[in-house]
Coordinates of C-alpha atoms in Angstrom, one line a residue:
X283 CA -2.2 19.0 -2.7
X284 CA -2.7 17.0 -5.8
X285 CA -3.0 13.4 -4.7
X286 CA -2.1 11.0 -7.6
X287 CA -0.5 8.0 -5.9
X288 CA -1.9 4.5 -5.3
X289 CA -1.2 2.7 -1.9
X290 CA -1.4 -1.0 -1.9
X291 CA -2.0 -2.2 1.7
X292 CA -1.1 -6.0 1.9
X293 CA 1.3 -5.3 -1.1
X294 CA 4.0 -7.9 -0.2
X295 CA 1.4 -10.7 -0.6
X296 CA 0.7 -12.8 -3.9
X297 CA -2.3 -10.5 -5.2
X298 CA -1.1 -7.5 -3.5
X299 CA 2.3 -7.9 -5.2
X300 CA 0.5 -8.5 -8.5
X301 CA -1.4 -5.3 -8.3
X302 CA 1.9 -3.3 -7.2
X303 CA 3.5 -4.6 -10.4
X304 CA 0.4 -3.9 -12.7
X305 CA 0.3 -0.3 -11.2
X306 CA 4.1 0.3 -11.9
X307 CA 3.7 -1.0 -15.2
X308 CA 1.0 1.6 -16.0
X309 CA 3.2 4.4 -14.1
X310 CA 0.6 4.8 -11.6
X311 CA 3.5 5.6 -8.8
X312 CA 2.3 2.9 -6.4
X313 CA 3.3 2.5 -2.9
X314 CA 3.7 -0.8 -1.5
X315 CA 2.4 -0.7 2.4
X316 CA 2.3 -3.4 5.2
X317 CA 3.5 -3.9 8.4
X318 CA 6.4 -6.1 7.9
X319 CA 9.4 -3.7 7.3
X320 CA 11.7 -6.5 5.9
X321 CA 9.3 -7.7 3.2
X322 CA 7.7 -3.9 2.5
X323 CA 11.4 -2.5 1.9
X324 CA 12.5 -5.7 0.2
X325 CA 9.8 -5.5 -2.6
X326 CA 9.9 -1.6 -2.9
X327 CA 13.6 -1.9 -3.7
X328 CA 13.1 -4.8 -6.0
X329 CA 10.5 -3.0 -8.2
X330 CA 11.8 0.4 -7.8
X331 CA 8.7 1.8 -6.0
X332 CA 8.0 3.6 -2.5
X333 CA 7.3 1.7 0.3
X334 CA 5.5 2.5 3.6
X335 CA 5.4 0.2 6.9
X336 CA 2.4 1.0 9.1
X337 CA 0.1 -1.1 11.2
X338 CA -3.4 -1.3 11.4
X339 CA -3.5 -0.7 14.9
X340 CA -1.9 2.9 14.6
X341 CA -4.5 5.2 13.3
X342 CA -2.5 8.2 13.4
X343 CA 0.2 6.6 11.2
X344 CA -2.3 5.0 8.9
X345 CA -3.9 8.3 8.5
X346 CA -0.4 10.0 7.8
X347 CA 0.7 7.1 5.3
X348 CA -2.5 7.9 3.5
X349 CA -1.9 11.4 3.1
X350 CA -0.9 11.9 -0.4
X351 CA -2.9 8.9 -1.6
X352 CA -5.6 9.2 -4.2
X353 CA -6.5 5.4 -4.3
X354 CA -6.1 2.8 -1.4
X355 CA -6.2 -0.9 -2.4
X356 CA -6.8 -3.4 0.6
X357 CA -5.1 -6.5 -0.6
X358 CA -4.5 -7.6 3.2
X359 CA -6.7 -10.4 4.0
X360 CA -8.2 -11.2 6.2
X361 CA -10.5 -8.3 5.0
X362 CA -13.1 -8.4 7.8
X363 CA -9.9 -7.8 9.9
X364 CA -8.0 -5.2 7.6
X365 CA -10.9 -3.3 6.2
X366 CA -12.2 -1.3 9.0
X367 CA -9.0 0.6 9.9
X368 CA -8.5 1.2 6.6
X369 CA -11.8 2.6 5.8
X370 CA -11.5 4.6 8.9
X371 CA -8.5 6.2 7.7

């Protein structure tokens, strides 16, 4: 499997949204990801990109969400709390 997609975890926050919008303009197949289904789905629909709802406390779901991803960008602060689970997956 060729992994080419970029997943932006925390993509519904201010900085995350800017990253998603920039990746979309560069045609990099961004995926908006986060734990709030309403926010992820709304932003993904508005920008015409994929969205994935996944919580950091669900390692199996997180691993599955990253299965076809080449690059993971963590935009979910506080980073000291979000980074360990993302690094592990």
